[in-house]
Amino acid sequence: MLIAFTLVIVGALLPEILTHYSKNYSEGGLLVFVQFVGFLTGVLIMPTLIQTLGRKKVVIVGLFLISFEFLICLLPDWYLIFILVGIAGFGSGLVESSVGTIILEVTKKKQAMTMSKLEVAYGLGALLIPLLASLLISKGIWEFSFLVLGASSFLLMITWKVLSFGSFDTFLIDKIGKSKEAIKNYPFYSKKNYLIIISSSVYFFFYAGNEISIVHFFPSIFKEEWAISNSLATITVTIYWTAMVIGRVLTGVIAERLSYNYFFLLINIGSVASLILLALNENVWLGFFLCFLLGLFMAGMFAIALIITNQHFPEHTKRVTSILLASNALGGSLIPIIIGWCMDYYPARISFRAFATIMLMMLILVIINLGNDRISRESENIQSNSNIQ
């Protein structure tokens, strides 16, 4: 929830920030980009820091860095805000990637159930924090949102520092990581592994680009396409995130009953179908329903894709998670630029087609990966039977 708070707060308060500092949206976009660069740097450096500091200390350091964002409540110089936002982005990258890695490493059974709980928490943060910001804006004290963020992060840092995790304390404090022999048994550098990590990285790139673009541009697309008011158009974000939270609650249960791969294929097909119908739809109320349906289908994509990819790299969870989250952050930064350009020069309905095209490419990647995985398993079974004979 705190990471969602950190990554959403700048966007939620951007109009107020720009008005106070008399800046335009181009400079606001640069502020968001600086946060993204900080986040990406934190994600990429996480594996190295874990090797030198240990898992628990990396999370503590990340939370400490996020807490510095409370200084924005003092309304400092414009350029100091860039530094504070960049530092908080870096801390967010460390915390999100570290916690995701920890969960994947300690949870070998029912990983979807566990990861979906994290995803639900993130969704609730993204859904509720803008409401807090709106309340403070209405009171004329919007800058206090950063004080709430900083204090929350500092208190959580203290909690992580003093809290005992029982039998996992040694695991969290350990700086050495896996033995060289264990890593040798699961080599990262091979032709098959390169193909898996590249295709998965491209998938995460597209996923984040679509998700962030939907949140930022759906209100404008709905307003332009169906000529509705700003207040009604903004409901699309609430509808989408409500569906995401509901979907993430259900993801663990459904994914464990079906196979991860089958569930993953179904939600990608459902997302493509929802976006194609949005592109063809003429009714705004059906559009709201399809927006909800899209949120339900997309809810489990991040967690399940992360689990499936890491299953191919049993001893490289930190590195794989770092690469995938970096690709995620990169897509979340670049694809919205493409969608924004599309909205500037083409009718709103074309943007729906752009979303559908990106989602279709994601589905193609899923089908290719599942096909390769099936061929690989059949080859291993044939080789095993041959050895037995």
Coordinates of C-alpha atoms in Angstrom, one line a residue:
M1 CA 0.0 0.0 0.0
L2 CA 2.8 2.4 0.8
I3 CA 4.5 1.8 -2.6
A4 CA 1.2 2.5 -4.3
F5 CA 0.9 5.7 -2.1
T6 CA 4.4 6.8 -3.2
L7 CA 4.0 6.1 -6.9
V8 CA 0.5 7.6 -7.1
I9 CA 0.8 10.7 -4.9
V10 CA 2.6 12.9 -7.4
G11 CA 0.1 12.2 -10.2
A12 CA -2.8 12.8 -7.8
L13 CA -1.5 16.2 -6.6
L14 CA 0.2 17.3 -9.9
P15 CA -2.4 20.0 -10.7
E16 CA -2.0 21.5 -7.2
I17 CA 1.8 21.3 -7.4
L18 CA 2.0 22.9 -10.8
T19 CA -0.4 25.7 -9.8
H20 CA 1.6 26.5 -6.7
Y21 CA 4.9 26.7 -8.5
S22 CA 3.4 28.2 -11.7
K23 CA 4.7 25.4 -13.9
N24 CA 3.2 23.8 -17.0
Y25 CA 2.4 20.1 -17.7
S26 CA 5.6 19.5 -19.6
E27 CA 7.6 20.3 -16.4
G28 CA 5.1 18.1 -14.5
G29 CA 5.7 15.3 -16.9
L30 CA 9.5 15.7 -16.2
L31 CA 8.8 15.4 -12.5
V32 CA 7.0 12.1 -13.1
F33 CA 9.9 10.9 -15.3
V34 CA 12.4 11.7 -12.6
Q35 CA 10.4 9.5 -10.2
F36 CA 10.4 6.7 -12.8
V37 CA 14.2 7.0 -13.3
G38 CA 14.7 6.7 -9.5
F39 CA 12.4 3.7 -9.3
L40 CA 14.1 2.0 -12.2
T41 CA 17.5 2.6 -10.7
G42 CA 16.3 1.1 -7.4
V43 CA 15.0 -2.0 -9.1
L44 CA 18.2 -2.6 -11.0
I45 CA 20.5 -2.1 -8.1
M46 CA 18.4 -4.2 -5.6
P47 CA 20.2 -7.6 -6.3
T48 CA 23.6 -6.1 -5.6
L49 CA 22.5 -4.4 -2.4
I50 CA 20.9 -7.5 -1.1
Q51 CA 24.2 -9.4 -1.6
T52 CA 26.1 -6.7 0.4
L53 CA 23.5 -5.6 3.0
G54 CA 21.0 -8.4 3.3
R55 CA 17.3 -8.5 2.4
K56 CA 15.9 -6.8 5.5
K57 CA 18.4 -3.9 5.5
V58 CA 17.6 -3.1 1.8
V59 CA 13.9 -2.8 2.7
I60 CA 14.7 -0.6 5.7
V61 CA 17.0 1.6 3.5
G62 CA 14.3 1.9 0.9
L63 CA 11.6 2.9 3.4
F64 CA 14.0 5.5 5.0
L65 CA 14.6 7.1 1.6
I66 CA 10.8 7.3 0.9
S67 CA 10.3 9.1 4.2
F68 CA 12.4 12.0 2.9
E69 CA 9.4 13.0 0.7
F70 CA 7.8 14.5 3.8
L71 CA 10.0 17.6 3.1
I72 CA 7.7 18.5 0.2
C73 CA 5.0 19.5 2.7
L74 CA 7.3 22.5 3.5
L75 CA 6.9 23.6 -0.2
P76 CA 10.7 23.9 -0.9
D77 CA 12.4 25.2 -4.0
W78 CA 11.0 23.6 -7.3
Y79 CA 14.3 21.9 -8.1
L80 CA 14.6 20.4 -4.6
I81 CA 11.3 18.6 -5.3
F82 CA 12.9 16.9 -8.2
I83 CA 15.6 15.5 -5.9
L84 CA 13.1 14.4 -3.2
V85 CA 10.9 12.7 -5.8
G86 CA 13.8 10.9 -7.4
I87 CA 15.1 9.7 -4.0
A88 CA 11.6 8.4 -3.1
G89 CA 11.3 6.7 -6.4
F90 CA 14.7 5.0 -5.8
G91 CA 13.5 3.9 -2.4
S92 CA 10.2 2.6 -3.9
G93 CA 12.2 0.5 -6.4
L94 CA 14.3 -1.1 -3.6
V95 CA 11.2 -1.9 -1.5
E96 CA 8.9 -3.2 -4.2
S97 CA 11.5 -5.5 -5.8
S98 CA 12.9 -6.7 -2.5
V99 CA 9.6 -7.6 -1.0
G100 CA 8.5 -9.3 -4.2
T101 CA 11.7 -11.3 -4.2
I102 CA 11.4 -12.3 -0.5
I103 CA 7.8 -13.6 -1.0
L104 CA 8.8 -15.6 -4.1
E105 CA 11.9 -17.1 -2.4
V106 CA 10.1 -18.1 0.9
T107 CA 6.8 -19.3 -0.7
K108 CA 7.2 -22.4 -2.8
K109 CA 3.6 -23.5 -2.6
K110 CA 0.5 -21.5 -3.4
Q111 CA 2.5 -18.6 -4.6
A112 CA -0.5 -17.1 -6.4
M113 CA -2.4 -16.9 -3.1
T114 CA 0.5 -15.0 -1.5
M115 CA 1.3 -12.7 -4.4
S116 CA -2.4 -11.8 -4.8
K117 CA -2.4 -10.5 -1.3
L118 CA 0.4 -8.1 -2.1
E119 CA -1.4 -7.1 -5.3
V120 CA -4.6 -6.5 -3.4
A121 CA -2.8 -4.2 -0.9
Y122 CA -1.2 -2.3 -3.8
G123 CA -4.6 -1.9 -5.5
L124 CA -6.2 -0.7 -2.3
G125 CA -3.4 1.9 -1.9
A126 CA -3.9 3.1 -5.5
L127 CA -7.6 3.3 -4.9
L128 CA -7.7 4.9 -1.5
I129 CA -4.8 7.3 -1.5
P130 CA -6.3 9.7 -4.2
L131 CA -9.3 9.9 -1.9
L132 CA -7.1 11.1 0.9
A133 CA -5.4 13.6 -1.4
S134 CA -8.8 14.9 -2.6
L135 CA -9.9 15.4 1.0
L136 CA -6.8 17.4 1.9
I137 CA -7.1 19.4 -1.4
S138 CA -10.7 20.3 -0.4
K139 CA -9.3 21.6 3.0
G140 CA -6.6 23.6 1.2
I141 CA -3.8 21.6 2.8
W142 CA -2.8 19.3 -0.1
E143 CA 0.9 19.5 0.8
F144 CA 0.1 17.5 4.0
S145 CA -0.3 14.4 1.9
F146 CA 3.5 14.3 1.7
L147 CA 3.7 14.5 5.5
V148 CA 1.3 11.5 5.8
L149 CA 3.5 9.6 3.3
G150 CA 6.7 10.5 5.0
A151 CA 5.5 9.6 8.5
S152 CA 3.9 6.4 7.3
S153 CA 7.2 5.3 5.6
F154 CA 9.2 6.2 8.7
L155 CA 7.0 4.3 11.0
L156 CA 7.0 1.3 8.7
M157 CA 10.8 1.5 8.6
I158 CA 10.9 1.4 12.4
T159 CA 8.5 -1.6 12.4
W160 CA 10.7 -3.5 10.0
K161 CA 13.8 -2.7 12.0
V162 CA 12.5 -4.0 15.4
L163 CA 10.1 -6.7 14.2
S164 CA 11.1 -10.3 14.5
F165 CA 10.1 -12.6 11.6
G166 CA 10.8 -15.8 13.6
S167 CA 12.5 -18.5 11.7
F168 CA 12.9 -16.2 8.7
D169 CA 15.2 -13.7 10.5
T170 CA 18.4 -15.4 9.4
F171 CA 17.1 -15.6 5.8
L172 CA 16.3 -11.8 5.8
I173 CA 19.6 -10.8 7.4
D174 CA 21.8 -13.2 5.3
K175 CA 24.2 -11.3 2.9
I176 CA 25.8 -14.3 1.1
G177 CA 22.8 -15.6 -0.9
K178 CA 22.9 -18.9 -2.7
S179 CA 26.0 -21.0 -3.0
K180 CA 28.0 -21.1 -6.2
E181 CA 27.2 -24.8 -6.6
A182 CA 23.4 -24.2 -6.4
I183 CA 23.7 -21.4 -9.0
K184 CA 25.8 -23.7 -11.2
N185 CA 23.0 -26.3 -11.2
Y186 CA 20.6 -23.7 -12.5
P187 CA 22.6 -21.7 -15.1
F188 CA 21.1 -18.3 -16.0
Y189 CA 23.0 -17.9 -19.3
S190 CA 21.7 -20.3 -21.8
K191 CA 19.8 -19.9 -25.2
K192 CA 16.5 -21.2 -23.7
N193 CA 16.8 -18.9 -20.6
Y194 CA 17.6 -15.8 -22.8
L195 CA 14.4 -16.4 -24.8
I196 CA 12.3 -16.8 -21.7
I197 CA 13.7 -13.7 -20.0
I198 CA 13.5 -11.6 -23.2
S199 CA 9.9 -12.5 -24.0
S200 CA 8.8 -12.1 -20.3
S201 CA 10.5 -8.7 -20.2
V202 CA 8.7 -7.6 -23.3
Y203 CA 5.4 -8.8 -21.7
F204 CA 6.0 -6.8 -18.6
F205 CA 6.9 -3.8 -20.7
F206 CA 3.6 -4.0 -22.5
Y207 CA 1.6 -4.7 -19.3
A208 CA 2.8 -1.7 -17.4
G209 CA 2.4 0.5 -20.4
N210 CA -1.2 -0.5 -20.8
E211 CA -2.1 -0.4 -17.1
I212 CA -0.6 3.1 -16.5
S213 CA -2.0 4.5 -19.8
I214 CA -5.5 3.1 -19.0
V215 CA -5.4 4.9 -15.6
H216 CA -4.2 8.2 -17.0
F217 CA -6.1 8.3 -20.3
F218 CA -9.4 6.4 -20.0
P219 CA -11.1 9.5 -18.5
S220 CA -10.1 11.7 -21.4
I221 CA -10.9 9.0 -24.0
F222 CA -14.4 8.4 -22.5
K223 CA -15.0 12.1 -22.3
E224 CA -14.1 12.7 -25.9
E225 CA -15.7 9.6 -27.3
W226 CA -19.1 9.9 -25.6
A227 CA -19.1 13.7 -24.7
I228 CA -19.7 13.2 -21.0
S229 CA -18.7 15.4 -18.1
N230 CA -15.3 15.4 -16.4
S231 CA -16.8 14.1 -13.1
L232 CA -18.5 11.2 -14.9
A233 CA -15.4 10.4 -17.0
T234 CA -13.2 10.2 -14.0
I235 CA -15.3 7.4 -12.6
T236 CA -13.5 5.1 -15.1
V237 CA -10.4 5.1 -12.9
T238 CA -12.4 4.2 -9.8
I239 CA -14.3 1.4 -11.7
Y240 CA -11.0 0.0 -13.1
W241 CA -9.2 -0.1 -9.8
T242 CA -12.2 -1.5 -7.9
A243 CA -12.3 -4.3 -10.5
M244 CA -8.5 -4.8 -10.1
V245 CA -8.9 -5.2 -6.3
I246 CA -11.8 -7.6 -6.6
G247 CA -9.9 -9.5 -9.3
R248 CA -6.7 -9.7 -7.2
V249 CA -8.7 -11.1 -4.3
L250 CA -10.0 -13.9 -6.6
T251 CA -6.7 -14.5 -8.4
G252 CA -5.0 -16.7 -5.8
V253 CA -8.1 -18.9 -5.3
I254 CA -8.8 -19.4 -9.1
A255 CA -5.2 -19.8 -10.1
E256 CA -4.6 -22.5 -7.6
R257 CA -7.6 -24.5 -8.7
L258 CA -6.7 -24.1 -12.4
S259 CA -3.1 -24.4 -13.5
Y260 CA -1.1 -21.1 -13.5
N261 CA -0.5 -21.4 -17.2
Y262 CA -4.2 -22.0 -18.1
F263 CA -5.4 -19.2 -15.9
F264 CA -2.8 -16.9 -17.4
L265 CA -3.9 -17.7 -20.9
L266 CA -7.6 -17.1 -20.0
I267 CA -7.1 -13.7 -18.5
N268 CA -5.0 -12.5 -21.4
I269 CA -7.7 -13.7 -23.9
G270 CA -10.4 -11.9 -21.7
S271 CA -8.4 -8.7 -21.7
V272 CA -8.0 -8.7 -25.5
A273 CA -11.7 -9.3 -25.9
S274 CA -12.7 -6.5 -23.5
L275 CA -10.5 -4.0 -25.4
I276 CA -11.7 -5.1 -28.8
L277 CA -15.3 -4.7 -27.6
L278 CA -14.5 -1.2 -26.2
A279 CA -13.1 -0.2 -29.6
L280 CA -16.4 -1.3 -31.3
N281 CA -18.8 -0.2 -28.6
E282 CA -21.1 2.8 -29.1
N283 CA -22.8 3.0 -25.6
V284 CA -21.0 4.8 -22.7
W285 CA -22.7 2.6 -20.0
L286 CA -21.6 -0.6 -21.8
G287 CA -18.2 1.1 -21.9
F288 CA -18.1 1.4 -18.1
F289 CA -19.0 -2.3 -17.8
L290 CA -16.3 -3.3 -20.2
C291 CA -13.8 -1.1 -18.2
F292 CA -14.8 -3.1 -15.1
L293 CA -14.4 -6.3 -17.0
L294 CA -11.0 -5.2 -18.2
G295 CA -9.9 -4.5 -14.7
L296 CA -11.0 -8.0 -13.6
F297 CA -9.0 -9.7 -16.3
M298 CA -5.9 -7.6 -15.9
A299 CA -5.9 -8.0 -12.1
G300 CA -3.8 -11.2 -12.0
M301 CA -1.4 -10.6 -14.9
F302 CA 1.5 -9.1 -12.9
A303 CA 1.6 -11.7 -10.1
I304 CA 1.1 -14.8 -12.3
A305 CA 3.6 -13.6 -15.0
L306 CA 6.1 -13.0 -12.2
I307 CA 5.6 -16.5 -10.7
I308 CA 5.6 -18.4 -14.0
T309 CA 8.8 -16.7 -15.2
N310 CA 10.6 -17.3 -11.9
Q311 CA 9.7 -21.0 -12.0
H312 CA 12.1 -21.3 -14.9
F313 CA 15.0 -19.8 -12.7
P314 CA 14.8 -21.5 -9.3
E315 CA 18.1 -20.0 -8.0
H316 CA 17.9 -16.6 -9.7
T317 CA 14.8 -15.0 -8.1
K318 CA 16.5 -11.7 -7.2
R319 CA 18.0 -11.2 -10.7
V320 CA 14.9 -12.2 -12.6
T321 CA 12.5 -10.1 -10.5
S322 CA 14.8 -7.1 -10.9
I323 CA 14.9 -7.5 -14.7
L324 CA 11.1 -7.9 -15.0
L325 CA 10.3 -5.0 -12.7
A326 CA 12.8 -2.8 -14.6
S327 CA 11.0 -3.7 -17.9
N328 CA 7.7 -3.0 -16.1
A329 CA 8.9 0.5 -15.1
L330 CA 10.3 1.2 -18.6
G331 CA 7.0 0.3 -20.3
G332 CA 5.1 2.4 -17.8
S333 CA 7.1 5.4 -18.7
L334 CA 7.4 5.1 -22.5
I335 CA 4.0 3.6 -23.7
P336 CA 1.9 6.5 -22.1
I337 CA 3.9 8.9 -24.3
I338 CA 2.8 6.9 -27.4
I339 CA -0.8 6.8 -26.2
G340 CA -0.7 10.6 -25.5
W341 CA 0.7 11.2 -29.0
C342 CA -2.1 9.0 -30.4
M343 CA -4.7 11.0 -28.6
D344 CA -3.3 14.3 -29.9
Y345 CA -3.5 13.4 -33.5
Y346 CA -6.3 10.8 -33.9
P347 CA -9.9 10.2 -32.7
A348 CA -10.4 8.7 -29.2
R349 CA -11.5 5.4 -30.6
I350 CA -8.1 4.9 -32.2
S351 CA -6.6 4.8 -28.7
F352 CA -8.8 1.9 -27.8
R353 CA -7.4 0.1 -30.9
A354 CA -3.9 0.9 -29.7
F355 CA -4.6 -0.6 -26.3
A356 CA -6.1 -3.7 -28.0
T357 CA -3.1 -4.1 -30.3
I358 CA -0.7 -4.0 -27.3
M359 CA -2.8 -6.5 -25.4
L360 CA -2.9 -8.8 -28.5
M361 CA 0.9 -8.7 -28.7
M362 CA 0.9 -9.7 -25.0
L363 CA -1.4 -12.7 -25.8
I364 CA 0.8 -13.8 -28.6
L365 CA 3.8 -13.8 -26.3
V366 CA 1.9 -15.9 -23.8
I367 CA 0.9 -18.4 -26.5
I368 CA 4.5 -18.7 -27.7
N369 CA 5.9 -19.1 -24.2
L370 CA 3.3 -21.8 -23.3
G371 CA 4.0 -23.6 -26.6
N372 CA 7.8 -23.6 -25.9
D373 CA 7.2 -24.7 -22.3
R374 CA 5.1 -27.6 -23.5
I375 CA 7.7 -28.7 -26.1
S376 CA 10.5 -28.4 -23.4
R377 CA 8.6 -30.6 -21.0
E378 CA 7.8 -33.2 -23.7
S379 CA 11.5 -33.2 -24.6
E380 CA 12.6 -33.7 -21.0
N381 CA 10.1 -36.6 -20.6
I382 CA 11.4 -38.3 -23.7
Q383 CA 15.0 -37.9 -22.5
S384 CA 14.0 -39.2 -19.1
N385 CA 12.3 -42.3 -20.6
S386 CA 15.4 -42.9 -22.7
N387 CA 17.7 -42.8 -19.7
I388 CA 15.4 -45.2 -17.8
Q389 CA 15.5 -47.7 -20.7

